[in-house]
mmCIF file of C-alpha atoms in Angstrom:
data_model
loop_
_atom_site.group_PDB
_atom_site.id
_atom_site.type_symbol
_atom_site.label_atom_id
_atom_site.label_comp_id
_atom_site.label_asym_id
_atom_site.label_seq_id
_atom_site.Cartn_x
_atom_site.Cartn_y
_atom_site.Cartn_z
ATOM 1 C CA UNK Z 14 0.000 0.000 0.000
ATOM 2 C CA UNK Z 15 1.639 3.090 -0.990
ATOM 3 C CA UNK Z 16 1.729 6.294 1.515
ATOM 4 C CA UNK Z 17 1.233 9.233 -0.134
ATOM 5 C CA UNK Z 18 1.387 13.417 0.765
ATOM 6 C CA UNK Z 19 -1.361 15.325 -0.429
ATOM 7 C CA UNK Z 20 0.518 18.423 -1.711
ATOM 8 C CA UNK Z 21 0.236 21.509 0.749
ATOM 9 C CA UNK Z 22 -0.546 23.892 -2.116
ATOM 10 C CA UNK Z 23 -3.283 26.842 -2.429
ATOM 11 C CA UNK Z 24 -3.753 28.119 -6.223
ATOM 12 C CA UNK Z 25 -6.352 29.906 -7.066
ATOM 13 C CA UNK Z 26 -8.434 28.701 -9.698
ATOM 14 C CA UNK Z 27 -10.546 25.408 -10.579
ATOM 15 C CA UNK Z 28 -8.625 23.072 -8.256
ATOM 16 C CA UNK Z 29 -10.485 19.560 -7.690
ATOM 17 C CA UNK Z 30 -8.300 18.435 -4.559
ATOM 18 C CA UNK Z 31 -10.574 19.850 -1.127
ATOM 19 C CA UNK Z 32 -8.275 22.102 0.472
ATOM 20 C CA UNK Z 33 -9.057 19.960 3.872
ATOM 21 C CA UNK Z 34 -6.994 17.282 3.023
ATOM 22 C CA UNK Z 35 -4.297 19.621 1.607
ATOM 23 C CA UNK Z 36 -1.179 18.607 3.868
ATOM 24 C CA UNK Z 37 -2.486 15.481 4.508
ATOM 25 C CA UNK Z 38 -1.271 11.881 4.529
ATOM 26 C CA UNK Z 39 -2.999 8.847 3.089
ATOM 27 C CA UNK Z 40 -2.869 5.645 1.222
ATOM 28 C CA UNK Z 41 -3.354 5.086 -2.405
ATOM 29 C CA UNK Z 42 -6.520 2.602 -1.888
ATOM 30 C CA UNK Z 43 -6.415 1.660 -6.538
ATOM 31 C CA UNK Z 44 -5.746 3.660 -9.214
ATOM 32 C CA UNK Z 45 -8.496 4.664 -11.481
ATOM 33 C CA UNK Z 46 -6.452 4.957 -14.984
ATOM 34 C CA UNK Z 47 -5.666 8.203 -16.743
ATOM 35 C CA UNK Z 48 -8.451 10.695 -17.292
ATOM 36 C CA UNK Z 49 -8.201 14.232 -18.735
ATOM 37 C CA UNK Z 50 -6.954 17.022 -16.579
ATOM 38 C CA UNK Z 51 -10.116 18.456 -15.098
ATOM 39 C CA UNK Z 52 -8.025 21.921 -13.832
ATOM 40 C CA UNK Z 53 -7.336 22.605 -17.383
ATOM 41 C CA UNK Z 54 -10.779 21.451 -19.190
ATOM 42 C CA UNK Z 55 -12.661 24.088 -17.055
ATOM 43 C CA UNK Z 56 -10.641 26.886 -18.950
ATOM 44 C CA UNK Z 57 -11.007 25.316 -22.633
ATOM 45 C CA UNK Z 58 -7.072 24.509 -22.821
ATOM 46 C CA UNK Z 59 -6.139 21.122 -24.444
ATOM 47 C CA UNK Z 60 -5.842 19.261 -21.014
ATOM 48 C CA UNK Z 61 -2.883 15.956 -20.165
ATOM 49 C CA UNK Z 62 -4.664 13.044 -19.756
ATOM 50 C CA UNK Z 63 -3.071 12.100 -15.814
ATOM 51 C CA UNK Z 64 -3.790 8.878 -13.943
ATOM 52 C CA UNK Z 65 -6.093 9.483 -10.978
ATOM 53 C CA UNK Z 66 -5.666 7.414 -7.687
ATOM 54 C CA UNK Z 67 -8.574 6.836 -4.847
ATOM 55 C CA UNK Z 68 -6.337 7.373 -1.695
ATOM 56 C CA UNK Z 69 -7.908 6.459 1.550
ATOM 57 C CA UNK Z 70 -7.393 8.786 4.495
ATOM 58 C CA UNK Z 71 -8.326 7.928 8.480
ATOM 59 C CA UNK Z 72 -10.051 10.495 10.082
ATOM 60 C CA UNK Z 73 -7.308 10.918 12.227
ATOM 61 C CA UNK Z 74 -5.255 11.489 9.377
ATOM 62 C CA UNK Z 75 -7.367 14.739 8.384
ATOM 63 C CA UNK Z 76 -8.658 16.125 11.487
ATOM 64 C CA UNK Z 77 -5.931 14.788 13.900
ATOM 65 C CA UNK Z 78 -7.170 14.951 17.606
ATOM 66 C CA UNK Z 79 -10.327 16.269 16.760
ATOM 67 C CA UNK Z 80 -11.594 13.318 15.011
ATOM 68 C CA UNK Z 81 -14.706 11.767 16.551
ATOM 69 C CA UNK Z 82 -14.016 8.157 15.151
ATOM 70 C CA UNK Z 83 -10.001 8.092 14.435
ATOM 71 C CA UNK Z 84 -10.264 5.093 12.587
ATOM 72 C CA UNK Z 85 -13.290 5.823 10.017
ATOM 73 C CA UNK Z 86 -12.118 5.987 6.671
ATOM 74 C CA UNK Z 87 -12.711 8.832 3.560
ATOM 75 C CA UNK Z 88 -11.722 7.974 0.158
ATOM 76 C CA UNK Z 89 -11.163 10.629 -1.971
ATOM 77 C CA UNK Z 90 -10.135 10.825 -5.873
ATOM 78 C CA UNK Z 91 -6.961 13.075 -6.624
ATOM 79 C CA UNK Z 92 -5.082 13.575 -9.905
ATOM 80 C CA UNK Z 93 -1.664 12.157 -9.834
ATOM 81 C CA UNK Z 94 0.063 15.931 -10.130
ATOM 82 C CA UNK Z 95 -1.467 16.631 -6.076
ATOM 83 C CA UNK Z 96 0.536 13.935 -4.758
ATOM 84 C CA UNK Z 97 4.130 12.792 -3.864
ATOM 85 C CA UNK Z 98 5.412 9.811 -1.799
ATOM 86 C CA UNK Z 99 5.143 9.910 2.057
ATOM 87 C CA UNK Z 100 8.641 10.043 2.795
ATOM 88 C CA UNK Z 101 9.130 12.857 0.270
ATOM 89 C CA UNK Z 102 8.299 16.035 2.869
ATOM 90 C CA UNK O 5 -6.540 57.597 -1.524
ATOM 91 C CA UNK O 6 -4.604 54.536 -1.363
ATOM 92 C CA UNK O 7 -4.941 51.143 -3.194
ATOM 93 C CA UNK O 8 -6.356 48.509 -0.748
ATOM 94 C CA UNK O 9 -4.290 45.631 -1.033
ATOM 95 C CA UNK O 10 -6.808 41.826 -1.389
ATOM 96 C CA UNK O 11 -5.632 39.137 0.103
ATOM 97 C CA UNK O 12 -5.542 36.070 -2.039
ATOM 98 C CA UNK O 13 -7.874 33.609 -0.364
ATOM 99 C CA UNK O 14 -5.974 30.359 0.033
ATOM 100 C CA UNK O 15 -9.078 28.552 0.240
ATOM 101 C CA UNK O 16 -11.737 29.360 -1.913
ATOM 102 C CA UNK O 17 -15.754 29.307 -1.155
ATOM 103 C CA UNK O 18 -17.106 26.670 -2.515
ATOM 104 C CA UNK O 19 -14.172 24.327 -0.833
ATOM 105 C CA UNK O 20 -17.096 23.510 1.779
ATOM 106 C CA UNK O 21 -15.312 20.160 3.559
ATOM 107 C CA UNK O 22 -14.649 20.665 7.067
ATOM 108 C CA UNK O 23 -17.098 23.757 7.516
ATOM 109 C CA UNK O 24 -19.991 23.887 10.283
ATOM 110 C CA UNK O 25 -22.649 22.896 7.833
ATOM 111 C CA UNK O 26 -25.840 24.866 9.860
ATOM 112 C CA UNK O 27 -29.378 23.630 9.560
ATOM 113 C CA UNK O 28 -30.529 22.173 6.296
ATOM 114 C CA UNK O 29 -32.791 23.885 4.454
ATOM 115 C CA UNK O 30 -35.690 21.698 3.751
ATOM 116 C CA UNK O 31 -37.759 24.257 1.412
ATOM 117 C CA UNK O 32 -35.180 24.155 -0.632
ATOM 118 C CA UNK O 33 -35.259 20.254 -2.122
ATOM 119 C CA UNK O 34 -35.866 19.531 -5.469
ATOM 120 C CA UNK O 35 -39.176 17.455 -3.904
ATOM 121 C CA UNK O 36 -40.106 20.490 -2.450
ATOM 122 C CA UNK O 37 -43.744 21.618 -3.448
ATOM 123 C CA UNK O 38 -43.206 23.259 -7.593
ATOM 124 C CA UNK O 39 -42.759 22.969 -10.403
ATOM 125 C CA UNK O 40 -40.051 24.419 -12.556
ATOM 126 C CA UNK O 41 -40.731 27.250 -14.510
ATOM 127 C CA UNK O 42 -40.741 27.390 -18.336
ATOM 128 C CA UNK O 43 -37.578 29.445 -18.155
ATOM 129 C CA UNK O 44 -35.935 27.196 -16.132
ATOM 130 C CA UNK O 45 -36.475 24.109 -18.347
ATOM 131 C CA UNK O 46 -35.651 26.539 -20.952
ATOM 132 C CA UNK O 47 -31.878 27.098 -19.109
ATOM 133 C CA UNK O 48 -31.965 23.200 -18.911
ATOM 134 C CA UNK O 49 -32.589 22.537 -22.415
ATOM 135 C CA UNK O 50 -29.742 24.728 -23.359
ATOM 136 C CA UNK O 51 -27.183 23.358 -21.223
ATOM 137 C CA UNK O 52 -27.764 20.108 -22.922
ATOM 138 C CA UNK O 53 -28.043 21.404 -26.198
ATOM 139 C CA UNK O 54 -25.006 23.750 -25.672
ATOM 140 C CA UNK O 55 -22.605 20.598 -24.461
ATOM 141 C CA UNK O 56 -24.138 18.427 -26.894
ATOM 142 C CA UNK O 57 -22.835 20.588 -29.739
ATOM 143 C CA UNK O 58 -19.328 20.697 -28.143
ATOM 144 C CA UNK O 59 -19.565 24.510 -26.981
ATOM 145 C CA UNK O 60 -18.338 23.314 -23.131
ATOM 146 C CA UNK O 61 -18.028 20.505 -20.804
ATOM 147 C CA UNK O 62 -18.979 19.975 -17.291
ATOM 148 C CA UNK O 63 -16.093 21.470 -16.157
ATOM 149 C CA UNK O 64 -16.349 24.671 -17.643
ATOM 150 C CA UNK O 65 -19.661 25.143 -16.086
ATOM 151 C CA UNK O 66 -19.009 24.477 -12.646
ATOM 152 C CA UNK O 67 -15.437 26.894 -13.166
ATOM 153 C CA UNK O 68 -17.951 29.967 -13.987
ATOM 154 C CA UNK O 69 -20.188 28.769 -10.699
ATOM 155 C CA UNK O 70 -17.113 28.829 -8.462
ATOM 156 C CA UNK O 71 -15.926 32.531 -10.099
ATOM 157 C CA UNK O 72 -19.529 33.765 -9.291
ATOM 158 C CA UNK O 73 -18.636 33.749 -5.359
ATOM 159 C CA UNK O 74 -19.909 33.276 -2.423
ATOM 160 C CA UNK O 75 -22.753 35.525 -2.618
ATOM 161 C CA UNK O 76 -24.203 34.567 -5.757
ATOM 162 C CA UNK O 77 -24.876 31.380 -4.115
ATOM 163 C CA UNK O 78 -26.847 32.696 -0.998
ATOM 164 C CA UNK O 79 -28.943 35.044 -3.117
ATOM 165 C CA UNK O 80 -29.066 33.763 -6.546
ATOM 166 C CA UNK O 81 -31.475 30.498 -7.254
ATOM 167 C CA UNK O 82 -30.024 27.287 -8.922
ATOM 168 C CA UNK O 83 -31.450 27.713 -12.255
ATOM 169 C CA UNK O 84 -30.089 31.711 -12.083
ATOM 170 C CA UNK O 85 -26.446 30.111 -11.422
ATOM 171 C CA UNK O 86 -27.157 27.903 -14.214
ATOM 172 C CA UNK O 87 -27.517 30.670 -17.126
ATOM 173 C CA UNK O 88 -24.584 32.583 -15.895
ATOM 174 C CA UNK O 89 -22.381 29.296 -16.429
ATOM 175 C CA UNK O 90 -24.011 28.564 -19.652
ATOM 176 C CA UNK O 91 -23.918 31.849 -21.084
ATOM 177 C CA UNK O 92 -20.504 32.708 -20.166
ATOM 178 C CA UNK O 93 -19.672 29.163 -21.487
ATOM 179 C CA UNK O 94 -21.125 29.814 -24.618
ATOM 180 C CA UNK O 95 -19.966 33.320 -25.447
ATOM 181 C CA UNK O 96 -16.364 31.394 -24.358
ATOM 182 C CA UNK O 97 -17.338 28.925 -26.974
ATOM 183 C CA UNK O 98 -17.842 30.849 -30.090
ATOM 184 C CA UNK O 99 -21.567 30.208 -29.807
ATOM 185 C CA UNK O 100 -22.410 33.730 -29.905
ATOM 186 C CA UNK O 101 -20.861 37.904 -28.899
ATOM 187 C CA UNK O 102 -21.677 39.884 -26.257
ATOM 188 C CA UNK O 103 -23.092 41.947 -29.259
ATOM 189 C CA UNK O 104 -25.579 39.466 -30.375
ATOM 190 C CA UNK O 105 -27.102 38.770 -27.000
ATOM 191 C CA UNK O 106 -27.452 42.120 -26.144
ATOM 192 C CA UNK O 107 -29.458 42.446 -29.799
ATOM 193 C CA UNK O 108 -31.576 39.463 -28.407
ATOM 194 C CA UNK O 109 -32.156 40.368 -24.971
ATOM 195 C CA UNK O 110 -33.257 43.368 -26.209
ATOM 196 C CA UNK O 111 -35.749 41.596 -28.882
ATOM 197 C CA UNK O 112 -37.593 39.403 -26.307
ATOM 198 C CA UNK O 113 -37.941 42.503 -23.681
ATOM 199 C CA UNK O 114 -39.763 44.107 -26.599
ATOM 200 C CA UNK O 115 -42.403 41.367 -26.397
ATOM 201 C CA UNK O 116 -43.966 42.593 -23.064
ATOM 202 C CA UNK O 117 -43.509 41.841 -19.600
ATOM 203 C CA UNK O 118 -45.491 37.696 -19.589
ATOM 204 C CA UNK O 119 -43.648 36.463 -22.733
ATOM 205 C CA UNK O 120 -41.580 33.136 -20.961
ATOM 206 C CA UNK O 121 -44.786 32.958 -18.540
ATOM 207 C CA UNK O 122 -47.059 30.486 -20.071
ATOM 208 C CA UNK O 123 -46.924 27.218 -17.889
ATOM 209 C CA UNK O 124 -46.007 23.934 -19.335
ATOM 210 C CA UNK O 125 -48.576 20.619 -18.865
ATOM 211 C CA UNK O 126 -46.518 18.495 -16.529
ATOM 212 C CA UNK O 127 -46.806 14.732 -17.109
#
């Protein structure tokens, strides 16, 4: 199972990754296969087709102490280009 | 006078996850008691019809909802959203110029104030 880092970054514009689990540190549950960028469709530009990953986060992975059930689980989708391995921050 | 300097929200509105959600709204489901109006099926018929013919893509449309803000979601109604996205999508699209719809908008309010009233039979 392969740890992953959400990347911590803010840009404005049509991002699809929820800032909330910005930062964050999860697993890559599958992989989806390649789909077309989604940040660059909205604006008409010819969008890179990038492979997008379902990556499994505890709650206590996104809301840390504050998590009611620490050991529920929330999948999200994120394109490939909002995350980096674990050990890479 | 000096320029106000505007933060650069790191986060923007419609990034909801993690917010206080509030009470829910319950007048506001689509099973709540109406119908649509002719103009909004109207709106509906031309987002199909628009993405159909290629002029945008699902993406597009929810890019102009997002750059309406925060407050054109607490006062503006869904279908209201809707024809901002899809016109700005299809001006964006070649479909048609500022010009033109201007020409147009200004044909139909020439036809009186109840033209786009008449109900439709619902099935």
């Amino acid at each position: 199972m392969q740890i992953v880092h959400v990347k911590p970054l803010m840009p404005p514009g049509h991002v699809r990754t929820p800032a909330y689990l910005r930062g964050k540190v999860g697993v890559i549950e599958r992989s989806l296969g390649v789909f077309p960028n989604p940040e660059d469709l909205a604006y008409g530009v010819t969008a890179s087709a990038l492979p997008l990953h379902r990556v499994r986060f505890t709650m206590a992975d996104v809301w840390g102490a504050n998590a009611e059930n620490p050991n529920d689980t929330l999948d999200a989708e994120i394109y490939e280009h909002w995350l980096e391995p674990a050990d890479a921050t | 006078m000096t320029k106000q300097q505007i933060p650069l929200p790191a986060r923007r509105w419609h990034d909801m996850g993690g917010d206080t959600a509030g009470p829910i709204p319950m007048d506001q489901r689509p099973d709540a008691d109406h119908d649509f109006a002719l103009w909004e099926k109207r709106v509906d018929a031309l987002m199909i019809l628009g993405s159909a013919k290629g002029f945008f893509i699902v993406d597009g449309l929810r890019r102009v909802l997002e750059d309406l803000g925060e407050e054109a979601f607490e006062t503006m109604t869904y279908y209201e959203r809707w024809i901002m996205a899809v016109n700005q999508n299809l001006i964006e699209g070649g479909a048609y110029t500022t010009a033109d719809l201007a020409a147009k908008m200004a044909d139909v309010t020439a036809r009186g104030d109840t033209y786009g009233d008449a109900a439709a039979p619902v099935k």
